[in-house]
């Protein structure tokens, strides 16, 4: 299922920790068993080409303790080409993966983290798709280029049995993640410029 379009421009709010801004999303007519796929369109309109920002959407599964994130992060250019990093994670204890893009653990806790880097383009809308694949019983994260149609595989994981589909609402957020390790000091004054489009709706 694709989110209908309400365009939300995230302005940067100054926070006391790594969390810098949030935007709520919700969908109607979601069955009690949850959604078996969801798509979050996202464009990083402008940002410094450095590591540090995470533009993310959180999604919950119908089991209240099960959730994950997917999102985009800028990276330094390589060989004159822009590079984006896409992340797809599960913060659910008991998640497993055999995907080469994934490893165990999520932010130091239980779960699985998957990521990929490719020559992504600033200003272009990417559809971040999280979809259940019945044949493998995996949840698969993909980035789809809305201009070329290219599909970039972020990763895949299996949730513990009994966890249902994706629930109807959550929040997206912007994080300047070096703050998690208190870098740099006096960080609010040093936050790099960014402008991001998260397109979402209900
Ligand atoms: C960068 O370009 C050089 C020369 O074309 C090539 O040999 C090298 O593999 C490239 N590096 C990356 C990371 O793409
Ligand atoms: C994760 O699940 C395992 C097995 O059920 C359990 O032993 C462990 O304590 C759990 N870890 C956390 C952080 O909940």
Coordinates of N, CA and C and ligand atoms in Angstrom, one line a residue:
X1 N 0.9 -1.2 0.0 CA 0.0 0.0 0.0 C 0.9 1.2 0.0
X2 N 0.5 2.2 -0.8 CA 1.3 3.4 -0.9 C 0.6 4.5 -0.1
X3 N 1.3 5.3 0.6 CA 0.7 6.4 1.4 C 0.2 7.5 0.4
X4 N -0.9 8.0 0.6 CA -1.4 9.1 -0.2 C -0.6 10.4 0.1
X5 N -0.7 11.3 -0.7 CA 0.3 12.4 -0.6 C -0.2 13.6 0.1
X6 N 0.4 13.8 1.2 CA 0.4 15.1 1.9 C 1.9 15.4 2.0
X7 N 2.3 16.6 1.5 CA 3.7 16.8 1.5 C 4.1 17.6 2.8
X8 N 5.1 17.1 3.4 CA 5.5 17.7 4.7 C 6.9 18.1 4.5
X9 N 7.2 19.3 4.7 CA 8.6 19.8 4.7 C 9.1 19.8 6.1
X10 N 10.1 19.2 6.4 CA 10.6 19.1 7.8 C 11.6 20.3 8.0
X11 N 11.2 21.2 8.8 CA 12.1 22.2 9.2 C 12.9 21.7 10.4
X12 N 14.1 22.2 10.6 CA 14.9 21.7 11.7 C 14.6 22.4 13.0
X13 N 14.3 21.6 14.0 CA 14.0 22.1 15.3 C 15.3 21.8 16.1
X14 N 15.6 22.6 17.1 CA 16.8 22.3 17.9 C 16.4 21.5 19.1
X15 N 17.1 20.4 19.3 CA 16.7 19.6 20.5 C 17.9 19.4 21.4
X16 N 17.6 18.8 22.5 CA 18.7 18.7 23.5 C 19.6 17.4 23.3
X17 N 19.1 16.6 22.4 CA 19.9 15.4 22.1 C 19.9 15.1 20.6
X18 N 20.1 13.9 20.2 CA 20.3 13.6 18.8 C 19.0 13.8 18.0
X19 N 17.9 13.9 18.7 CA 16.6 13.9 18.0 C 16.3 15.4 17.7
X20 N 16.2 15.7 16.4 CA 16.0 17.1 16.0 C 14.7 17.4 15.4
X21 N 13.8 16.5 15.0 CA 12.5 16.9 14.5 C 11.7 15.6 14.2
X22 N 10.4 15.8 14.3 CA 9.5 14.6 14.1 C 8.3 15.0 13.3
X23 N 7.8 14.0 12.5 CA 6.6 14.2 11.8 C 5.7 12.9 11.9
X24 N 4.5 13.1 12.2 CA 3.6 12.0 12.4 C 3.0 11.6 11.1
X25 N 2.8 10.2 10.9 CA 2.1 9.7 9.7 C 1.0 8.8 10.2
X26 N -0.1 8.7 9.5 CA -1.1 7.7 9.8 C -1.9 7.3 8.5
X27 N -2.5 6.2 8.5 CA -3.2 5.7 7.4 C -4.6 5.2 7.9
X28 N -5.6 5.3 7.1 CA -6.9 4.8 7.4 C -7.1 3.4 6.7
X29 N -8.2 2.7 7.1 CA -8.6 1.5 6.5 C -7.5 0.4 6.6
X30 N -6.7 0.4 7.7 CA -5.7 -0.6 7.8 C -6.3 -1.8 8.5
X31 N -6.2 -3.0 8.0 CA -6.9 -4.2 8.6 C -6.2 -4.5 10.0
X32 N -6.9 -5.1 10.9 CA -6.3 -5.4 12.2 C -5.1 -6.2 12.1
X33 N -4.9 -7.0 11.1 CA -3.7 -7.8 10.9 C -2.6 -7.0 10.4
X34 N -2.8 -5.7 10.0 CA -1.7 -4.9 9.6 C -1.5 -4.9 8.1
X35 N -0.6 -4.0 7.6 CA -0.3 -3.9 6.2 C 0.9 -4.9 5.8
X36 N 0.8 -5.5 4.7 CA 1.9 -6.4 4.2 C 2.9 -5.6 3.4
X37 N 2.7 -4.4 3.1 CA 3.7 -3.5 2.5 C 3.3 -2.1 2.7
X38 N 4.4 -1.2 2.7 CA 4.2 0.2 2.9 C 5.3 0.9 2.2
X39 N 5.0 2.1 1.6 CA 6.0 2.8 0.9 C 6.1 4.2 1.4
X40 N 7.3 4.6 1.8 CA 7.6 6.0 2.3 C 8.3 6.8 1.2
X41 N 7.7 7.7 0.5 CA 8.5 8.5 -0.5 C 9.3 9.5 0.3
X42 N 10.5 9.8 -0.2 CA 11.5 10.6 0.6 C 12.5 11.2 -0.4
X43 N 12.7 12.5 -0.3 CA 13.7 13.2 -1.1 C 14.6 14.0 -0.2
X44 N 15.9 13.9 -0.3 CA 16.8 14.9 0.4 C 17.0 16.0 -0.6
X45 N 16.3 17.1 -0.4 CA 16.4 18.2 -1.4 C 17.8 18.8 -1.4
X46 N 18.3 19.1 -0.2 CA 19.6 19.7 -0.1 C 20.2 19.3 1.2
X47 N 21.4 18.9 1.3 CA 22.1 18.7 2.5 C 23.6 18.7 2.2
X48 N 24.4 19.0 3.3 CA 25.8 18.8 3.1 C 26.1 17.4 2.8
X49 N 27.1 17.2 1.9 CA 27.4 15.8 1.5 C 28.4 15.2 2.5
X50 N 27.9 15.0 3.7 CA 28.7 14.4 4.8 C 27.8 13.5 5.6
X51 N 28.5 12.6 6.4 CA 27.7 11.7 7.2 C 27.2 12.4 8.5
X52 N 26.1 12.0 9.0 CA 25.6 12.6 10.3 C 24.1 12.7 10.4
X53 N 23.5 13.0 9.3 CA 22.0 13.1 9.3 C 21.4 11.7 9.0
X54 N 20.3 11.4 9.7 CA 19.4 10.3 9.4 C 18.0 10.8 9.2
X55 N 17.5 10.7 8.0 CA 16.1 11.0 7.7 C 15.3 9.7 7.7
X56 N 14.5 9.5 8.7 CA 13.9 8.2 9.0 C 12.4 8.2 9.1
X57 N 11.9 7.0 8.8 CA 10.5 6.7 9.2 C 10.5 5.5 10.1
X58 N 9.7 5.6 11.2 CA 9.5 4.4 12.0 C 8.3 3.8 11.6
X59 N 8.2 2.4 11.7 CA 7.0 1.7 11.5 C 6.9 0.7 12.6
X60 N 5.7 0.5 13.0 CA 5.4 -0.5 14.1 C 4.7 -1.7 13.4
X61 N 4.9 -2.9 14.0 CA 4.2 -4.0 13.6 C 3.0 -4.1 14.6
X62 N 2.0 -5.0 14.3 CA 0.8 -5.0 15.1 C 1.1 -5.6 16.5
X63 N 2.2 -6.4 16.6 CA 2.7 -6.7 17.9 C 3.3 -5.5 18.5
X64 N 2.9 -5.0 19.6 CA 3.3 -3.7 20.1 C 4.8 -3.5 20.4
X65 N 5.5 -4.6 20.6 CA 6.9 -4.5 20.9 C 7.8 -4.5 19.7
X66 N 7.2 -4.7 18.5 CA 7.9 -4.9 17.3 C 7.9 -3.7 16.4
X67 N 9.1 -3.2 16.0 CA 9.1 -2.0 15.2 C 10.4 -1.9 14.4
X68 N 10.5 -1.0 13.5 CA 11.7 -0.8 12.7 C 11.8 0.6 12.1
X69 N 12.9 0.9 11.5 CA 13.1 2.2 10.8 C 13.5 1.9 9.4
X70 N 13.2 2.9 8.5 CA 13.9 2.9 7.2 C 14.1 4.4 6.9
X71 N 15.2 4.7 6.2 CA 15.5 6.1 5.9 C 16.7 6.2 5.1
X72 N 17.0 7.5 4.8 CA 18.2 7.9 4.0 C 19.2 8.7 4.8
X73 N 20.4 8.6 4.4 CA 21.5 9.4 5.0 C 22.4 9.9 3.9
X74 N 22.9 11.2 4.0 CA 23.9 11.6 3.1 C 25.2 11.0 3.4
X75 N 26.1 10.9 2.4 CA 27.4 10.4 2.5 C 28.3 11.3 1.7
X76 N 29.6 11.4 2.0 CA 30.6 12.1 1.1 C 30.5 11.6 -0.3
X77 N 30.7 12.5 -1.2 CA 30.8 12.1 -2.7 C 32.0 11.2 -2.8
X78 N 31.9 10.3 -3.8 CA 33.0 9.5 -4.2 C 33.2 9.5 -5.6
X79 N 34.4 9.8 -6.0 CA 34.8 9.9 -7.4 C 33.9 10.8 -8.2
X80 N 33.6 11.9 -7.5 CA 32.8 12.9 -8.2 C 31.3 12.6 -8.4
X81 N 30.9 11.5 -7.7 CA 29.4 11.1 -7.8 C 28.9 11.2 -6.4
X82 N 27.6 11.6 -6.3 CA 27.0 11.6 -5.0 C 26.7 10.2 -4.5
X83 N 26.7 10.0 -3.2 CA 26.4 8.7 -2.6 C 25.4 8.9 -1.5
X84 N 24.3 8.1 -1.5 CA 23.4 8.0 -0.4 C 23.5 6.7 0.2
X85 N 23.1 6.7 1.5 CA 23.1 5.5 2.4 C 21.6 5.2 2.7
X86 N 21.1 4.0 2.5 CA 19.7 3.7 2.9 C 19.8 2.6 4.0
X87 N 19.0 2.8 5.0 CA 19.0 1.9 6.1 C 17.6 1.3 6.3
X88 N 17.6 0.1 6.8 CA 16.3 -0.7 7.0 C 16.6 -1.5 8.3
X89 N 15.9 -1.4 9.3 CA 16.2 -2.1 10.6 C 15.0 -2.7 11.2
X90 N 15.2 -3.6 12.1 CA 14.2 -4.1 13.0 C 14.8 -4.0 14.5
X91 N 13.9 -3.5 15.4 CA 14.4 -3.4 16.8 C 13.6 -4.5 17.6
X92 N 13.4 -5.6 16.9 CA 12.6 -6.6 17.6 C 13.4 -7.8 17.9
X93 N 13.4 -8.1 19.2 CA 14.3 -9.2 19.7 C 13.8 -10.5 19.0
X94 N 14.8 -11.3 18.5 CA 14.4 -12.5 17.8 C 14.4 -12.4 16.3
X95 N 14.6 -11.2 15.8 CA 14.7 -11.0 14.3 C 15.9 -11.7 13.8
X96 N 15.8 -12.3 12.7 CA 17.0 -13.0 12.1 C 17.2 -12.6 10.6
X97 N 18.4 -12.7 10.2 CA 18.7 -12.4 8.8 C 19.9 -13.2 8.3
X98 N 19.8 -13.6 7.0 CA 21.0 -14.2 6.3 C 21.4 -13.3 5.2
X99 N 20.9 -12.1 5.1 CA 21.1 -11.2 4.0 C 22.5 -10.5 4.2
X100 N 23.3 -10.5 3.1 CA 24.6 -9.9 3.2 C 24.6 -8.4 3.6
X101 N 23.5 -7.7 3.4 CA 23.5 -6.3 3.7 C 23.1 -6.1 5.2
X102 N 22.9 -7.2 5.9 CA 22.4 -7.0 7.3 C 23.3 -7.7 8.3
X103 N 23.2 -7.1 9.6 CA 23.9 -7.7 10.7 C 23.0 -7.7 11.9
X104 N 23.4 -8.5 12.9 CA 22.6 -8.6 14.1 C 22.8 -7.3 14.9
X105 N 21.7 -6.9 15.6 CA 21.8 -5.7 16.5 C 21.3 -4.5 15.8
X106 N 20.7 -3.6 16.7 CA 20.1 -2.3 16.2 C 20.4 -1.3 17.3
X107 N 21.2 -0.3 17.0 CA 21.6 0.7 18.0 C 22.0 0.1 19.3
X108 N 22.7 -1.0 19.3 CA 23.3 -1.6 20.5 C 22.3 -2.5 21.2
X109 N 21.1 -2.6 20.7 CA 20.1 -3.5 21.3 C 19.8 -4.7 20.4
X110 N 18.8 -5.5 20.8 CA 18.4 -6.6 19.9 C 17.7 -6.2 18.6
X111 N 17.8 -7.0 17.6 CA 17.2 -6.7 16.3 C 18.2 -6.9 15.2
X112 N 17.9 -6.4 14.0 CA 18.8 -6.5 12.8 C 18.9 -5.2 12.1
X113 N 20.1 -4.8 11.6 CA 20.3 -3.6 10.8 C 20.8 -3.9 9.5
X114 N 20.2 -3.3 8.5 CA 20.6 -3.5 7.1 C 20.8 -2.2 6.4
X115 N 21.8 -2.1 5.5 CA 22.0 -0.9 4.8 C 22.7 -1.1 3.5
X116 N 22.6 -0.1 2.6 CA 23.2 -0.2 1.3 C 23.6 1.3 0.9
X117 N 24.7 1.4 0.1 CA 25.1 2.7 -0.4 C 25.1 2.6 -1.9
X118 N 24.6 3.7 -2.5 CA 24.6 3.7 -4.0 C 24.7 5.1 -4.5
X119 N 24.8 5.3 -5.8 CA 25.0 6.7 -6.3 C 23.6 7.4 -6.3
X120 N 23.0 7.6 -5.2 CA 21.7 8.3 -5.1 C 21.9 9.8 -5.4
X121 N 20.8 10.4 -5.7 CA 20.8 11.7 -6.2 C 20.0 12.6 -5.3
X122 N 20.6 13.8 -4.9 CA 19.9 14.7 -4.0 C 18.8 15.4 -4.8
X123 N 17.7 15.6 -4.2 CA 16.6 16.3 -4.9 C 15.6 15.3 -5.6
X124 N 16.0 14.0 -5.7 CA 15.2 13.1 -6.3 C 14.3 12.3 -5.3
X125 N 13.1 12.0 -5.6 CA 12.3 11.2 -4.7 C 12.5 9.8 -4.8
X126 N 12.8 9.1 -3.7 CA 13.0 7.7 -3.6 C 11.8 7.1 -2.8
X127 N 11.3 6.0 -3.3 CA 10.2 5.3 -2.6 C 10.9 4.2 -1.7
X128 N 10.8 4.4 -0.4 CA 11.4 3.4 0.5 C 10.3 2.4 0.8
X129 N 10.4 1.2 0.3 CA 9.4 0.2 0.4 C 9.8 -0.9 1.4
X130 N 8.8 -1.2 2.2 CA 9.0 -2.3 3.2 C 7.9 -3.3 2.9
X131 N 8.2 -4.5 2.4 CA 7.2 -5.4 1.9 C 7.5 -6.8 2.4
X132 N 6.4 -7.5 2.7 CA 6.5 -8.9 3.1 C 6.5 -9.8 1.9
X133 N 7.5 -10.8 1.9 CA 7.6 -11.7 0.8 C 7.2 -13.1 1.3
X134 N 6.0 -13.5 0.9 CA 5.4 -14.7 1.4 C 6.3 -16.0 1.2
X135 N 7.0 -16.0 0.0 CA 7.7 -17.2 -0.3 C 8.9 -17.4 0.7
X136 N 9.5 -16.3 1.1 CA 10.7 -16.5 2.0 C 10.3 -16.2 3.5
X137 N 9.1 -15.6 3.7 CA 8.7 -15.1 5.0 C 9.5 -14.0 5.5
X138 N 10.2 -13.3 4.6 CA 11.1 -12.2 4.9 C 10.3 -10.9 4.7
X139 N 10.7 -9.9 5.5 CA 10.4 -8.5 5.3 C 11.5 -7.9 4.5
X140 N 11.2 -7.3 3.3 CA 12.3 -6.9 2.4 C 12.2 -5.3 2.3
X141 N 13.4 -4.7 2.5 CA 13.5 -3.2 2.3 C 14.1 -2.9 1.0
X142 N 13.5 -2.0 0.2 CA 14.0 -1.6 -1.1 C 13.9 -0.1 -1.3
X143 N 14.8 0.5 -2.0 CA 14.7 1.9 -2.4 C 14.4 1.9 -3.9
X144 N 13.4 2.5 -4.3 CA 13.0 2.6 -5.7 C 13.1 4.0 -6.2
X145 N 14.0 4.2 -7.2 CA 14.2 5.5 -7.8 C 13.0 5.8 -8.7
X146 N 12.3 7.0 -8.3 CA 11.0 7.3 -9.0 C 11.3 7.8 -10.4
X147 N 12.5 8.1 -10.8 CA 12.8 8.6 -12.1 C 13.2 7.4 -13.0
X148 N 14.2 6.6 -12.6 CA 14.7 5.5 -13.4 C 14.0 4.2 -13.2
X149 N 13.3 4.1 -12.1 CA 12.7 2.8 -11.7 C 13.7 1.8 -11.1
X150 N 14.9 2.2 -11.0 CA 15.9 1.3 -10.4 C 15.5 0.9 -9.0
X151 N 15.7 -0.4 -8.7 CA 15.4 -0.9 -7.3 C 16.7 -1.2 -6.7
X152 N 17.0 -0.6 -5.5 CA 18.2 -0.9 -4.7 C 17.8 -1.7 -3.5
X153 N 18.4 -2.9 -3.3 CA 18.0 -3.7 -2.2 C 18.7 -3.3 -0.9
X154 N 17.9 -2.9 0.1 CA 18.5 -2.5 1.4 C 18.8 -3.7 2.3
X155 N 17.9 -4.7 2.3 CA 18.1 -5.9 3.1 C 16.8 -6.6 3.3
X156 N 16.9 -7.7 4.1 CA 15.7 -8.5 4.4 C 15.9 -9.2 5.8
X157 N 14.8 -9.4 6.4 CA 14.9 -10.1 7.7 C 13.6 -10.8 8.0
X158 N 13.7 -11.7 8.9 CA 12.5 -12.5 9.4 C 12.2 -12.0 10.8
X159 N 10.9 -11.7 11.1 CA 10.5 -11.4 12.4 C 10.1 -12.7 13.1
X160 N 10.1 -12.7 14.5 CA 9.7 -13.9 15.2 C 8.3 -14.2 14.8
X161 N 7.9 -15.5 14.9 CA 6.6 -15.9 14.4 C 5.6 -15.3 15.4
X162 N 4.4 -15.0 14.8 CA 3.4 -14.3 15.6 C 3.3 -12.8 15.4
X163 N 4.4 -12.2 14.9 CA 4.3 -10.8 14.7 C 3.5 -10.5 13.4
X164 N 2.6 -9.6 13.5 CA 1.7 -9.4 12.3 C 2.3 -8.3 11.3
X165 N 1.4 -7.7 10.6 CA 1.8 -6.7 9.6 C 2.1 -5.4 10.2
X166 N 2.2 -4.4 9.4 CA 2.6 -3.0 9.8 C 1.3 -2.2 10.3
X167 N 1.5 -1.6 11.4 CA 0.3 -0.9 12.0 C 0.2 0.5 11.4
X168 N -0.9 1.2 11.7 CA -1.4 2.3 10.9 C -0.8 3.6 11.1
X169 N 0.0 3.8 12.1 CA 0.6 5.1 12.3 C 1.9 5.0 13.1
X170 N 2.7 6.0 12.9 CA 4.0 6.2 13.6 C 4.5 7.6 13.3
X171 N 5.8 7.8 13.7 CA 6.4 9.1 13.4 C 7.7 8.9 12.6
X172 N 7.9 9.9 11.7 CA 9.2 10.0 11.1 C 10.1 11.0 11.8
X173 N 11.4 11.0 11.7 CA 12.2 11.9 12.4 C 13.5 12.3 11.6
X174 N 14.1 13.4 12.1 CA 15.4 13.7 11.6 C 16.3 13.6 12.8
X175 N 17.4 12.9 12.6 CA 18.4 12.8 13.6 C 19.8 13.2 13.1
X176 N 20.5 14.0 14.0 CA 21.9 14.3 13.7 C 22.6 13.3 14.6
X177 N 23.0 12.1 14.1 CA 23.4 11.1 15.0 C 24.7 11.2 15.7
X178 N 25.7 12.1 15.2 CA 26.9 12.3 16.1 C 26.6 12.8 17.5
X179 N 25.4 13.4 17.7 CA 25.0 13.8 19.0 C 24.9 12.7 20.0
X180 N 24.6 11.5 19.5 CA 24.5 10.3 20.3 C 25.7 10.1 21.1
X181 N 26.9 10.5 20.5 CA 28.1 10.3 21.2 C 28.7 11.7 21.6
X182 N 27.8 12.7 21.7 CA 28.1 14.1 22.1 C 29.2 14.7 21.3
X183 N 29.1 14.5 20.0 CA 30.0 15.1 19.0 C 29.2 16.0 18.0
X184 N 29.5 17.2 17.7 CA 30.6 17.9 18.3 C 30.1 18.6 19.5
X185 N 31.0 19.1 20.4 CA 30.5 19.9 21.5 C 29.9 21.2 21.0
X186 N 29.0 21.8 21.8 CA 28.3 23.0 21.3 C 27.6 22.8 20.0
X187 N 27.0 21.6 19.9 CA 26.5 21.1 18.6 C 25.4 21.9 18.0
X188 N 24.6 22.6 18.7 CA 23.4 23.2 18.1 C 23.9 24.3 17.1
X189 N 25.0 25.0 17.5 CA 25.5 26.1 16.6 C 26.2 25.5 15.4
X190 N 26.5 24.2 15.4 CA 27.3 23.6 14.3 C 26.5 22.7 13.5
X191 N 25.2 22.6 13.6 CA 24.4 21.7 12.9 C 24.4 22.1 11.4
X192 N 24.8 21.2 10.5 CA 24.9 21.5 9.1 C 23.5 21.7 8.5
X193 N 23.5 22.5 7.5 CA 22.2 22.8 6.7 C 21.6 21.6 6.1
X194 N 20.3 21.4 6.1 CA 19.7 20.4 5.3 C 18.3 20.8 5.0
X195 N 17.7 20.3 4.0 CA 16.3 20.5 3.6 C 15.8 19.2 3.0
X196 N 14.8 18.6 3.6 CA 14.4 17.3 3.3 C 12.9 17.3 3.0
X197 N 12.5 16.5 2.1 CA 11.1 16.3 1.8 C 10.7 14.9 2.2
X198 N 9.8 14.8 3.2 CA 9.2 13.5 3.5 C 7.8 13.6 3.0
X199 N 7.4 12.8 2.1 CA 6.1 12.9 1.6 C 5.3 11.8 2.2
X200 N 4.2 12.1 2.9 CA 3.5 11.1 3.6 C 2.1 11.5 3.9
X201 N 1.2 10.7 4.3 CA -0.1 11.1 4.5 C -1.0 10.0 5.1
X202 N -2.3 10.1 5.1 CA -3.1 9.1 5.8 C -4.2 8.7 4.9
Ligands
LIG1 C1 37.1 5.8 -8.9 O1 37.5 6.0 -10.2 C2 38.7 5.3 -10.5 C3 39.1 5.7 -12.0 O2 38.0 5.7 -12.8 C4 38.4 3.8 -10.4 O3 39.6 3.0 -10.7 C5 37.9 3.5 -9.0 O4 37.6 2.1 -8.9 C6 36.8 4.3 -8.6 N1 36.5 4.2 -7.2 C7 35.2 4.0 -6.8 C8 35.1 3.8 -5.3 O5 34.3 3.9 -7.5
LIG2 C1 15.8 -11.6 23.7 O1 15.1 -12.9 23.7 C2 15.9 -13.9 24.3 C3 15.3 -15.2 24.0 O2 13.9 -15.2 24.3 C4 16.0 -13.6 25.8 O3 16.8 -14.5 26.4 C5 16.7 -12.2 25.9 O4 16.7 -11.8 27.3 C6 15.9 -11.2 25.1 N1 16.7 -9.9 25.1 C7 16.1 -8.7 25.4 C8 17.1 -7.5 25.4 O5 15.0 -8.6 25.6

